[in-house]
């Protein structure tokens, strides 16, 4: 069972699609199919259901979890040896849904440790447990719940989330509004998977409603501009008041106790963090979020 085949298996397991996996791996699809076939033959059990769309089966999920942990340990060993050989503190790999939230602690970290390499990965919360288990990253900062076993987590910050409306909007003079009052309002919001989108969907679902979304995007500044232009409303965290970019329009409270964002720091429970990663963890955990936000 060679490492190359195991790494290829993980990509196929993640995508559950041979042709897309082959493109990502830059190999021919027939070759990849043979690799998976040989792996299944060696294990004595199929790893995928092939009736219609390719699906990871129960055996495949079991094997995937073991492979992720095994390859993660090998990567951790490689990094530990490299750190010892350099007689230094190593580097740190940090994943986050958005980097606007953590620019403050990142700047403080680099000022205190200018010689440490910091590698950043923008990542959806749903992908974080796998990346931590596989040791692709050392730490993750999420703005929404991260589901997965074997994680050590610490809450960094909790804050209200506001409704952003353009000046002159019918709700702009209100101190707060109910979710029911927003049922016909257009929203400009990030794509599915982003914490703001998940929060919006959850708020509306709690009232048996579906939000009216007129624009999905990935650029916070662009969404703010669309709000100011009167295209729609959006959700914005309290921390944004201290950001360099101007918050869009008018801030209005939402009458729902769950309309909040909680920042959480995660690492694999069985991970051996490098000195650099431990310093980053401490910087994030000790950062004065309530007074300075992420900046």
PDB file of C-alpha atoms in Angstrom:
ATOM      1  CA  UNK A   1       0.000   0.000   0.000  1.00  0.00           C
ATOM      2  CA  UNK A   2       1.995   3.016  -1.218  1.00  0.00           C
ATOM      3  CA  UNK A   3       1.588   6.599  -0.047  1.00  0.00           C
ATOM      4  CA  UNK A   4       0.861   7.864  -3.549  1.00  0.00           C
ATOM      5  CA  UNK A   5      -2.186   5.615  -3.864  1.00  0.00           C
ATOM      6  CA  UNK A   6      -3.425   6.613  -0.419  1.00  0.00           C
ATOM      7  CA  UNK A   7      -3.163  10.321  -1.229  1.00  0.00           C
ATOM      8  CA  UNK A   8      -5.055   9.751  -4.465  1.00  0.00           C
ATOM      9  CA  UNK A   9      -7.729   7.811  -2.611  1.00  0.00           C
ATOM     10  CA  UNK A  10      -8.291  10.756  -0.251  1.00  0.00           C
ATOM     11  CA  UNK A  11      -8.914  13.113  -3.160  1.00  0.00           C
ATOM     12  CA  UNK A  12     -11.409  10.705  -4.755  1.00  0.00           C
ATOM     13  CA  UNK A  13     -13.077  10.218  -1.360  1.00  0.00           C
ATOM     14  CA  UNK A  14     -13.405  13.967  -0.881  1.00  0.00           C
ATOM     15  CA  UNK A  15     -14.788  14.720  -4.337  1.00  0.00           C
ATOM     16  CA  UNK A  16     -16.671  11.449  -4.925  1.00  0.00           C
ATOM     17  CA  UNK A  17     -16.046  12.013  -8.630  1.00  0.00           C
ATOM     18  CA  UNK A  18     -13.315  10.310 -10.658  1.00  0.00           C
ATOM     19  CA  UNK A  19     -12.961  12.810 -13.480  1.00  0.00           C
ATOM     20  CA  UNK A  20     -12.804  15.825 -11.135  1.00  0.00           C
ATOM     21  CA  UNK A  21     -10.314  14.001  -8.906  1.00  0.00           C
ATOM     22  CA  UNK A  22      -8.195  13.132 -11.945  1.00  0.00           C
ATOM     23  CA  UNK A  23      -8.149  16.789 -13.006  1.00  0.00           C
ATOM     24  CA  UNK A  24      -7.149  17.937  -9.521  1.00  0.00           C
ATOM     25  CA  UNK A  25      -4.420  15.287  -9.316  1.00  0.00           C
ATOM     26  CA  UNK A  26      -3.364  15.879 -12.942  1.00  0.00           C
ATOM     27  CA  UNK A  27      -3.482  12.199 -13.819  1.00  0.00           C
ATOM     28  CA  UNK A  28      -5.418  10.258 -16.435  1.00  0.00           C
ATOM     29  CA  UNK A  29      -8.803   9.072 -15.246  1.00  0.00           C
ATOM     30  CA  UNK A  30      -8.234   5.412 -16.317  1.00  0.00           C
ATOM     31  CA  UNK A  31      -4.980   5.386 -14.330  1.00  0.00           C
ATOM     32  CA  UNK A  32      -6.720   6.773 -11.261  1.00  0.00           C
ATOM     33  CA  UNK A  33      -9.522   4.243 -11.610  1.00  0.00           C
ATOM     34  CA  UNK A  34      -6.961   1.410 -11.718  1.00  0.00           C
ATOM     35  CA  UNK A  35      -5.243   2.782  -8.600  1.00  0.00           C
ATOM     36  CA  UNK A  36      -8.535   2.760  -6.671  1.00  0.00           C
ATOM     37  CA  UNK A  37      -9.309  -0.733  -7.997  1.00  0.00           C
ATOM     38  CA  UNK A  38      -5.938  -2.073  -6.837  1.00  0.00           C
ATOM     39  CA  UNK A  39      -6.449  -0.504  -3.424  1.00  0.00           C
ATOM     40  CA  UNK A  40      -9.874  -2.138  -3.078  1.00  0.00           C
ATOM     41  CA  UNK A  41      -8.453  -5.479  -4.201  1.00  0.00           C
ATOM     42  CA  UNK A  42      -5.670  -5.220  -1.624  1.00  0.00           C
ATOM     43  CA  UNK A  43      -8.173  -4.412   1.121  1.00  0.00           C
ATOM     44  CA  UNK A  44     -10.595  -7.108   0.003  1.00  0.00           C
ATOM     45  CA  UNK A  45     -13.612  -4.770   0.017  1.00  0.00           C
ATOM     46  CA  UNK A  46     -15.071  -2.035  -2.209  1.00  0.00           C
ATOM     47  CA  UNK A  47     -14.592   1.487  -0.908  1.00  0.00           C
ATOM     48  CA  UNK A  48     -17.185   3.143  -3.133  1.00  0.00           C
ATOM     49  CA  UNK A  49     -20.728   2.448  -4.253  1.00  0.00           C
ATOM     50  CA  UNK A  50     -20.843   2.737  -8.024  1.00  0.00           C
ATOM     51  CA  UNK A  51     -24.586   2.549  -8.707  1.00  0.00           C
ATOM     52  CA  UNK A  52     -25.122   5.871 -10.441  1.00  0.00           C
ATOM     53  CA  UNK A  53     -22.927   8.551  -8.903  1.00  0.00           C
ATOM     54  CA  UNK A  54     -19.725   7.441  -7.157  1.00  0.00           C
ATOM     55  CA  UNK A  55     -20.306   7.395  -3.396  1.00  0.00           C
ATOM     56  CA  UNK A  56     -17.964   6.577  -0.520  1.00  0.00           C
ATOM     57  CA  UNK A  57     -19.463   3.592   1.314  1.00  0.00           C
ATOM     58  CA  UNK A  58     -19.182   2.618   4.982  1.00  0.00           C
ATOM     59  CA  UNK A  59     -15.908   0.750   4.434  1.00  0.00           C
ATOM     60  CA  UNK A  60     -14.576   3.703   2.488  1.00  0.00           C
ATOM     61  CA  UNK A  61     -15.440   6.154   5.263  1.00  0.00           C
ATOM     62  CA  UNK A  62     -13.781   3.917   7.822  1.00  0.00           C
ATOM     63  CA  UNK A  63     -10.644   3.581   5.708  1.00  0.00           C
ATOM     64  CA  UNK A  64     -10.597   7.319   4.906  1.00  0.00           C
ATOM     65  CA  UNK A  65     -10.525   8.237   8.594  1.00  0.00           C
ATOM     66  CA  UNK A  66      -7.579   5.920   9.248  1.00  0.00           C
ATOM     67  CA  UNK A  67      -5.701   7.134   6.168  1.00  0.00           C
ATOM     68  CA  UNK A  68      -6.172  10.778   7.157  1.00  0.00           C
ATOM     69  CA  UNK A  69      -4.806  10.122  10.618  1.00  0.00           C
ATOM     70  CA  UNK A  70      -1.904   8.036   9.303  1.00  0.00           C
ATOM     71  CA  UNK A  71      -0.813  10.543   6.675  1.00  0.00           C
ATOM     72  CA  UNK A  72      -1.307  13.329   9.193  1.00  0.00           C
ATOM     73  CA  UNK A  73       1.078  11.618  11.603  1.00  0.00           C
ATOM     74  CA  UNK A  74       3.661  11.183   8.858  1.00  0.00           C
ATOM     75  CA  UNK A  75       3.413  14.872   8.005  1.00  0.00           C
ATOM     76  CA  UNK A  76       3.671  15.787  11.686  1.00  0.00           C
ATOM     77  CA  UNK A  77       6.783  13.606  11.950  1.00  0.00           C
ATOM     78  CA  UNK A  78       8.347  15.245   8.921  1.00  0.00           C
ATOM     79  CA  UNK A  79       7.737  18.702  10.343  1.00  0.00           C
ATOM     80  CA  UNK A  80       9.060  17.694  13.776  1.00  0.00           C
ATOM     81  CA  UNK A  81      12.298  16.415  12.258  1.00  0.00           C
ATOM     82  CA  UNK A  82      12.658  19.546  10.135  1.00  0.00           C
ATOM     83  CA  UNK A  83      12.103  21.720  13.196  1.00  0.00           C
ATOM     84  CA  UNK A  84      14.696  19.792  15.200  1.00  0.00           C
ATOM     85  CA  UNK A  85      17.211  19.916  12.352  1.00  0.00           C
ATOM     86  CA  UNK A  86      16.827  23.688  12.082  1.00  0.00           C
ATOM     87  CA  UNK A  87      17.016  24.061  15.868  1.00  0.00           C
ATOM     88  CA  UNK A  88      14.280  26.623  15.518  1.00  0.00           C
ATOM     89  CA  UNK A  89      10.610  27.079  16.301  1.00  0.00           C
ATOM     90  CA  UNK A  90       9.279  25.837  12.961  1.00  0.00           C
ATOM     91  CA  UNK A  91       6.411  27.443  11.066  1.00  0.00           C
ATOM     92  CA  UNK A  92       2.666  27.666  11.521  1.00  0.00           C
ATOM     93  CA  UNK A  93      -0.204  26.922   9.131  1.00  0.00           C
ATOM     94  CA  UNK A  94      -3.447  28.683   9.987  1.00  0.00           C
ATOM     95  CA  UNK A  95      -6.825  28.300   8.277  1.00  0.00           C
ATOM     96  CA  UNK A  96      -9.720  30.710   8.591  1.00  0.00           C
ATOM     97  CA  UNK A  97     -13.008  31.401   6.867  1.00  0.00           C
ATOM     98  CA  UNK A  98     -12.014  35.053   6.510  1.00  0.00           C
ATOM     99  CA  UNK A  99      -8.776  36.868   7.260  1.00  0.00           C
ATOM    100  CA  UNK A 100     -10.407  40.259   7.908  1.00  0.00           C
ATOM    101  CA  UNK A 101     -11.357  38.916  11.331  1.00  0.00           C
ATOM    102  CA  UNK A 102      -7.819  38.019  12.392  1.00  0.00           C
ATOM    103  CA  UNK A 103      -5.624  40.714  10.813  1.00  0.00           C
ATOM    104  CA  UNK A 104      -5.007  42.290  14.238  1.00  0.00           C
ATOM    105  CA  UNK A 105      -3.572  39.210  15.987  1.00  0.00           C
ATOM    106  CA  UNK A 106      -1.703  38.226  12.812  1.00  0.00           C
ATOM    107  CA  UNK A 107       0.010  41.622  12.699  1.00  0.00           C
ATOM    108  CA  UNK A 108       0.907  41.366  16.381  1.00  0.00           C
ATOM    109  CA  UNK A 109       2.271  37.848  15.858  1.00  0.00           C
ATOM    110  CA  UNK A 110       4.524  38.880  12.952  1.00  0.00           C
ATOM    111  CA  UNK A 111       5.767  41.906  14.862  1.00  0.00           C
ATOM    112  CA  UNK A 112       6.703  39.714  17.820  1.00  0.00           C
ATOM    113  CA  UNK A 113       8.090  36.831  15.705  1.00  0.00           C
ATOM    114  CA  UNK A 114       9.277  38.294  12.366  1.00  0.00           C
ATOM    115  CA  UNK A 115      11.403  35.251  11.455  1.00  0.00           C
ATOM    116  CA  UNK A 116       8.600  32.677  11.753  1.00  0.00           C
ATOM    117  CA  UNK A 117       6.942  31.534   8.557  1.00  0.00           C
ATOM    118  CA  UNK A 118       3.147  31.919   8.596  1.00  0.00           C
ATOM    119  CA  UNK A 119       1.162  29.987   5.998  1.00  0.00           C
ATOM    120  CA  UNK A 120      -2.497  30.999   5.612  1.00  0.00           C
ATOM    121  CA  UNK A 121      -5.331  28.953   4.120  1.00  0.00           C
ATOM    122  CA  UNK A 122      -8.813  30.318   3.428  1.00  0.00           C
ATOM    123  CA  UNK A 123     -11.160  27.427   4.135  1.00  0.00           C
ATOM    124  CA  UNK A 124     -14.822  26.688   4.747  1.00  0.00           C
ATOM    125  CA  UNK A 125     -15.688  25.455   8.225  1.00  0.00           C
ATOM    126  CA  UNK A 126     -16.950  22.137   6.851  1.00  0.00           C
ATOM    127  CA  UNK A 127     -13.449  21.335   5.529  1.00  0.00           C
ATOM    128  CA  UNK A 128     -11.583  22.166   8.733  1.00  0.00           C
ATOM    129  CA  UNK A 129     -11.898  18.858  10.653  1.00  0.00           C
ATOM    130  CA  UNK A 130     -10.477  16.886   7.717  1.00  0.00           C
ATOM    131  CA  UNK A 131      -7.625  19.368   7.218  1.00  0.00           C
ATOM    132  CA  UNK A 132      -6.729  19.221  10.919  1.00  0.00           C
ATOM    133  CA  UNK A 133      -6.828  15.405  11.025  1.00  0.00           C
ATOM    134  CA  UNK A 134      -4.668  15.209   7.920  1.00  0.00           C
ATOM    135  CA  UNK A 135      -2.222  17.741   9.436  1.00  0.00           C
ATOM    136  CA  UNK A 136      -2.637  19.993   6.422  1.00  0.00           C
ATOM    137  CA  UNK A 137      -3.005  22.886   8.861  1.00  0.00           C
ATOM    138  CA  UNK A 138      -2.104  23.347  12.526  1.00  0.00           C
ATOM    139  CA  UNK A 139      -4.924  25.636  13.645  1.00  0.00           C
ATOM    140  CA  UNK A 140      -8.301  26.787  12.365  1.00  0.00           C
ATOM    141  CA  UNK A 141     -10.422  29.821  13.236  1.00  0.00           C
ATOM    142  CA  UNK A 142     -14.118  29.411  12.453  1.00  0.00           C
ATOM    143  CA  UNK A 143     -17.077  31.782  12.700  1.00  0.00           C
ATOM    144  CA  UNK A 144     -19.643  28.961  12.865  1.00  0.00           C
ATOM    145  CA  UNK A 145     -19.883  25.534  14.531  1.00  0.00           C
ATOM    146  CA  UNK A 146     -17.276  23.013  13.368  1.00  0.00           C
ATOM    147  CA  UNK A 147     -18.532  19.457  13.607  1.00  0.00           C
ATOM    148  CA  UNK A 148     -16.048  16.639  14.017  1.00  0.00           C
ATOM    149  CA  UNK A 149     -14.540  14.288  16.563  1.00  0.00           C
ATOM    150  CA  UNK A 150     -11.022  14.580  17.913  1.00  0.00           C
ATOM    151  CA  UNK A 151     -10.820  18.381  18.084  1.00  0.00           C
ATOM    152  CA  UNK A 152      -9.675  20.626  20.918  1.00  0.00           C
ATOM    153  CA  UNK A 153     -11.510  23.943  20.742  1.00  0.00           C
ATOM    154  CA  UNK A 154     -11.506  27.239  22.598  1.00  0.00           C
ATOM    155  CA  UNK A 155     -13.920  30.141  22.173  1.00  0.00           C
ATOM    156  CA  UNK A 156     -12.170  33.364  21.192  1.00  0.00           C
ATOM    157  CA  UNK A 157     -14.994  35.865  20.878  1.00  0.00           C
ATOM    158  CA  UNK A 158     -18.768  36.161  20.798  1.00  0.00           C
ATOM    159  CA  UNK A 159     -20.561  39.140  19.284  1.00  0.00           C
ATOM    160  CA  UNK A 160     -23.954  40.241  17.958  1.00  0.00           C
ATOM    161  CA  UNK A 161     -24.618  40.300  14.234  1.00  0.00           C
ATOM    162  CA  UNK A 162     -26.502  43.283  12.824  1.00  0.00           C
ATOM    163  CA  UNK A 163     -28.649  43.995   9.797  1.00  0.00           C
ATOM    164  CA  UNK A 164     -27.023  46.433   7.370  1.00  0.00           C
ATOM    165  CA  UNK A 165     -29.474  48.552   5.372  1.00  0.00           C
ATOM    166  CA  UNK A 166     -28.937  51.437   2.948  1.00  0.00           C
ATOM    167  CA  UNK A 167     -29.646  54.988   4.137  1.00  0.00           C
ATOM    168  CA  UNK A 168     -33.273  55.890   3.575  1.00  0.00           C
ATOM    169  CA  UNK A 169     -34.496  52.305   3.747  1.00  0.00           C
ATOM    170  CA  UNK A 170     -37.898  51.848   5.403  1.00  0.00           C
ATOM    171  CA  UNK A 171     -36.208  50.032   8.327  1.00  0.00           C
ATOM    172  CA  UNK A 172     -33.224  52.367   8.647  1.00  0.00           C
ATOM    173  CA  UNK A 173     -34.751  54.408  11.490  1.00  0.00           C
ATOM    174  CA  UNK A 174     -35.605  51.344  13.572  1.00  0.00           C
ATOM    175  CA  UNK A 175     -33.533  50.236  16.554  1.00  0.00           C
ATOM    176  CA  UNK A 176     -34.384  46.603  15.797  1.00  0.00           C
ATOM    177  CA  UNK A 177     -36.567  44.448  13.552  1.00  0.00           C
ATOM    178  CA  UNK A 178     -37.990  40.947  13.665  1.00  0.00           C
ATOM    179  CA  UNK A 179     -37.113  38.214  11.199  1.00  0.00           C
ATOM    180  CA  UNK A 180     -40.749  38.190  10.025  1.00  0.00           C
ATOM    181  CA  UNK A 181     -40.392  41.824   8.953  1.00  0.00           C
ATOM    182  CA  UNK A 182     -37.549  40.796   6.626  1.00  0.00           C
ATOM    183  CA  UNK A 183     -39.477  38.106   4.748  1.00  0.00           C
ATOM    184  CA  UNK A 184     -39.883  40.184   1.551  1.00  0.00           C
ATOM    185  CA  UNK A 185     -36.594  42.050   1.742  1.00  0.00           C
ATOM    186  CA  UNK A 186     -33.810  41.320  -0.791  1.00  0.00           C
ATOM    187  CA  UNK A 187     -30.462  40.168   0.591  1.00  0.00           C
ATOM    188  CA  UNK A 188     -26.923  40.327  -0.772  1.00  0.00           C
ATOM    189  CA  UNK A 189     -24.992  37.647   1.067  1.00  0.00           C
ATOM    190  CA  UNK A 190     -21.972  35.329   0.703  1.00  0.00           C
ATOM    191  CA  UNK A 191     -22.326  31.936  -0.962  1.00  0.00           C
ATOM    192  CA  UNK A 192     -23.542  28.762   0.806  1.00  0.00           C
ATOM    193  CA  UNK A 193     -21.030  27.494   3.353  1.00  0.00           C
ATOM    194  CA  UNK A 194     -20.003  30.952   4.569  1.00  0.00           C
ATOM    195  CA  UNK A 195     -20.968  31.747   8.165  1.00  0.00           C
ATOM    196  CA  UNK A 196     -23.135  34.766   7.230  1.00  0.00           C
ATOM    197  CA  UNK A 197     -25.117  32.685   4.740  1.00  0.00           C
ATOM    198  CA  UNK A 198     -25.581  29.848   7.222  1.00  0.00           C
ATOM    199  CA  UNK A 199     -26.724  32.308   9.889  1.00  0.00           C
ATOM    200  CA  UNK A 200     -29.215  33.952   7.516  1.00  0.00           C
ATOM    201  CA  UNK A 201     -30.622  30.585   6.449  1.00  0.00           C
ATOM    202  CA  UNK A 202     -30.866  29.428  10.064  1.00  0.00           C
ATOM    203  CA  UNK A 203     -32.608  32.611  11.223  1.00  0.00           C
ATOM    204  CA  UNK A 204     -35.244  32.357   8.509  1.00  0.00           C
ATOM    205  CA  UNK A 205     -35.697  28.595   8.897  1.00  0.00           C
ATOM    206  CA  UNK A 206     -36.411  29.168  12.590  1.00  0.00           C
ATOM    207  CA  UNK A 207     -39.468  31.146  11.517  1.00  0.00           C
ATOM    208  CA  UNK A 208     -40.447  28.800   8.666  1.00  0.00           C
ATOM    209  CA  UNK A 209     -39.283  31.359   6.119  1.00  0.00           C
ATOM    210  CA  UNK A 210     -36.826  31.407   3.223  1.00  0.00           C
ATOM    211  CA  UNK A 211     -34.658  34.501   2.629  1.00  0.00           C
ATOM    212  CA  UNK A 212     -34.995  36.313  -0.668  1.00  0.00           C
ATOM    213  CA  UNK A 213     -31.439  36.359  -1.983  1.00  0.00           C
ATOM    214  CA  UNK A 214     -30.728  38.589  -4.967  1.00  0.00           C
ATOM    215  CA  UNK A 215     -26.927  38.318  -4.974  1.00  0.00           C
ATOM    216  CA  UNK A 216     -24.367  35.787  -3.745  1.00  0.00           C
ATOM    217  CA  UNK A 217     -20.758  36.913  -3.583  1.00  0.00           C
ATOM    218  CA  UNK A 218     -17.366  36.361  -1.987  1.00  0.00           C
ATOM    219  CA  UNK A 219     -16.135  39.956  -1.723  1.00  0.00           C
ATOM    220  CA  UNK A 220     -17.152  41.734   1.520  1.00  0.00           C
ATOM    221  CA  UNK A 221     -16.326  45.150   0.128  1.00  0.00           C
ATOM    222  CA  UNK A 222     -18.440  44.508  -2.967  1.00  0.00           C
ATOM    223  CA  UNK A 223     -21.392  43.340  -0.863  1.00  0.00           C
ATOM    224  CA  UNK A 224     -21.078  46.477   1.263  1.00  0.00           C
ATOM    225  CA  UNK A 225     -21.180  48.556  -1.901  1.00  0.00           C
ATOM    226  CA  UNK A 226     -24.299  46.756  -3.085  1.00  0.00           C
ATOM    227  CA  UNK A 227     -26.027  47.484   0.232  1.00  0.00           C
ATOM    228  CA  UNK A 228     -25.107  51.165  -0.021  1.00  0.00           C
ATOM    229  CA  UNK A 229     -26.438  51.175  -3.590  1.00  0.00           C
ATOM    230  CA  UNK A 230     -29.805  49.928  -2.360  1.00  0.00           C
ATOM    231  CA  UNK A 231     -29.631  46.488  -3.998  1.00  0.00           C
ATOM    232  CA  UNK A 232     -30.312  44.590  -0.776  1.00  0.00           C
ATOM    233  CA  UNK A 233     -29.621  44.058   2.905  1.00  0.00           C
ATOM    234  CA  UNK A 234     -26.915  41.965   4.507  1.00  0.00           C
ATOM    235  CA  UNK A 235     -25.687  40.686   7.875  1.00  0.00           C
ATOM    236  CA  UNK A 236     -22.625  42.262   9.412  1.00  0.00           C
ATOM    237  CA  UNK A 237     -20.732  41.396  12.637  1.00  0.00           C
ATOM    238  CA  UNK A 238     -20.252  43.962  15.373  1.00  0.00           C
ATOM    239  CA  UNK A 239     -16.485  43.685  14.872  1.00  0.00           C
ATOM    240  CA  UNK A 240     -16.824  45.364  11.479  1.00  0.00           C
ATOM    241  CA  UNK A 241     -17.429  48.725  13.169  1.00  0.00           C
ATOM    242  CA  UNK A 242     -13.696  48.873  13.862  1.00  0.00           C
ATOM    243  CA  UNK A 243     -12.590  47.783  10.399  1.00  0.00           C
ATOM    244  CA  UNK A 244     -10.789  50.091   8.002  1.00  0.00           C
ATOM    245  CA  UNK A 245     -13.420  49.585   5.305  1.00  0.00           C
ATOM    246  CA  UNK A 246     -16.619  51.507   5.917  1.00  0.00           C
ATOM    247  CA  UNK A 247     -19.617  49.533   7.102  1.00  0.00           C
ATOM    248  CA  UNK A 248     -22.491  49.732   4.628  1.00  0.00           C
ATOM    249  CA  UNK A 249     -25.359  52.115   5.357  1.00  0.00           C
ATOM    250  CA  UNK A 250     -27.264  51.863   8.627  1.00  0.00           C
ATOM    251  CA  UNK A 251     -26.978  49.264  11.393  1.00  0.00           C
ATOM    252  CA  UNK A 252     -30.225  47.748  12.705  1.00  0.00           C
ATOM    253  CA  UNK A 253     -30.579  45.121  15.430  1.00  0.00           C
ATOM    254  CA  UNK A 254     -32.356  41.806  14.793  1.00  0.00           C
ATOM    255  CA  UNK A 255     -34.775  40.570  17.463  1.00  0.00           C
ATOM    256  CA  UNK A 256     -33.435  37.048  17.733  1.00  0.00           C
ATOM    257  CA  UNK A 257     -31.062  35.870  20.494  1.00  0.00           C
ATOM    258  CA  UNK A 258     -29.309  33.480  18.076  1.00  0.00           C
ATOM    259  CA  UNK A 259     -28.274  36.273  15.710  1.00  0.00           C
ATOM    260  CA  UNK A 260     -24.666  36.158  16.881  1.00  0.00           C
ATOM    261  CA  UNK A 261     -21.238  35.073  15.681  1.00  0.00           C
ATOM    262  CA  UNK A 262     -18.889  32.989  17.823  1.00  0.00           C
ATOM    263  CA  UNK A 263     -15.215  32.800  16.838  1.00  0.00           C
ATOM    264  CA  UNK A 264     -13.643  29.480  17.824  1.00  0.00           C
ATOM    265  CA  UNK A 265     -10.059  28.226  17.575  1.00  0.00           C
ATOM    266  CA  UNK A 266      -9.597  24.540  16.745  1.00  0.00           C
ATOM    267  CA  UNK A 267      -6.705  22.066  16.647  1.00  0.00           C
ATOM    268  CA  UNK A 268      -6.525  18.296  16.395  1.00  0.00           C
ATOM    269  CA  UNK A 269      -6.736  16.836  19.896  1.00  0.00           C
ATOM    270  CA  UNK A 270      -3.779  14.510  19.327  1.00  0.00           C
ATOM    271  CA  UNK A 271      -1.588  16.995  17.471  1.00  0.00           C
ATOM    272  CA  UNK A 272       1.925  17.957  18.528  1.00  0.00           C
ATOM    273  CA  UNK A 273       2.100  21.641  17.729  1.00  0.00           C
ATOM    274  CA  UNK A 274       5.379  23.248  16.757  1.00  0.00           C
ATOM    275  CA  UNK A 275       6.651  26.084  18.908  1.00  0.00           C
ATOM    276  CA  UNK A 276       5.484  28.504  16.209  1.00  0.00           C
ATOM    277  CA  UNK A 277       1.980  27.043  16.244  1.00  0.00           C
ATOM    278  CA  UNK A 278       1.815  27.175  20.040  1.00  0.00           C
ATOM    279  CA  UNK A 279       2.830  30.840  19.943  1.00  0.00           C
ATOM    280  CA  UNK A 280       0.096  31.511  17.370  1.00  0.00           C
ATOM    281  CA  UNK A 281      -2.471  29.669  19.481  1.00  0.00           C
ATOM    282  CA  UNK A 282      -1.521  31.777  22.505  1.00  0.00           C
ATOM    283  CA  UNK A 283      -1.647  35.010  20.494  1.00  0.00           C
ATOM    284  CA  UNK A 284      -5.173  34.257  19.256  1.00  0.00           C
ATOM    285  CA  UNK A 285      -6.406  33.038  22.644  1.00  0.00           C
ATOM    286  CA  UNK A 286      -5.031  36.060  24.535  1.00  0.00           C
ATOM    287  CA  UNK A 287      -6.000  38.706  21.980  1.00  0.00           C
ATOM    288  CA  UNK A 288      -8.286  41.452  23.452  1.00  0.00           C
ATOM    289  CA  UNK A 289     -11.189  40.737  21.098  1.00  0.00           C
ATOM    290  CA  UNK A 290     -13.780  42.585  23.156  1.00  0.00           C
ATOM    291  CA  UNK A 291     -11.889  45.867  23.019  1.00  0.00           C
ATOM    292  CA  UNK A 292     -10.129  45.806  19.650  1.00  0.00           C
ATOM    293  CA  UNK A 293     -11.910  43.200  17.578  1.00  0.00           C
ATOM    294  CA  UNK A 294      -9.759  41.522  14.973  1.00  0.00           C
ATOM    295  CA  UNK A 295      -7.763  44.634  14.235  1.00  0.00           C
TER     296      UNK A 295
END
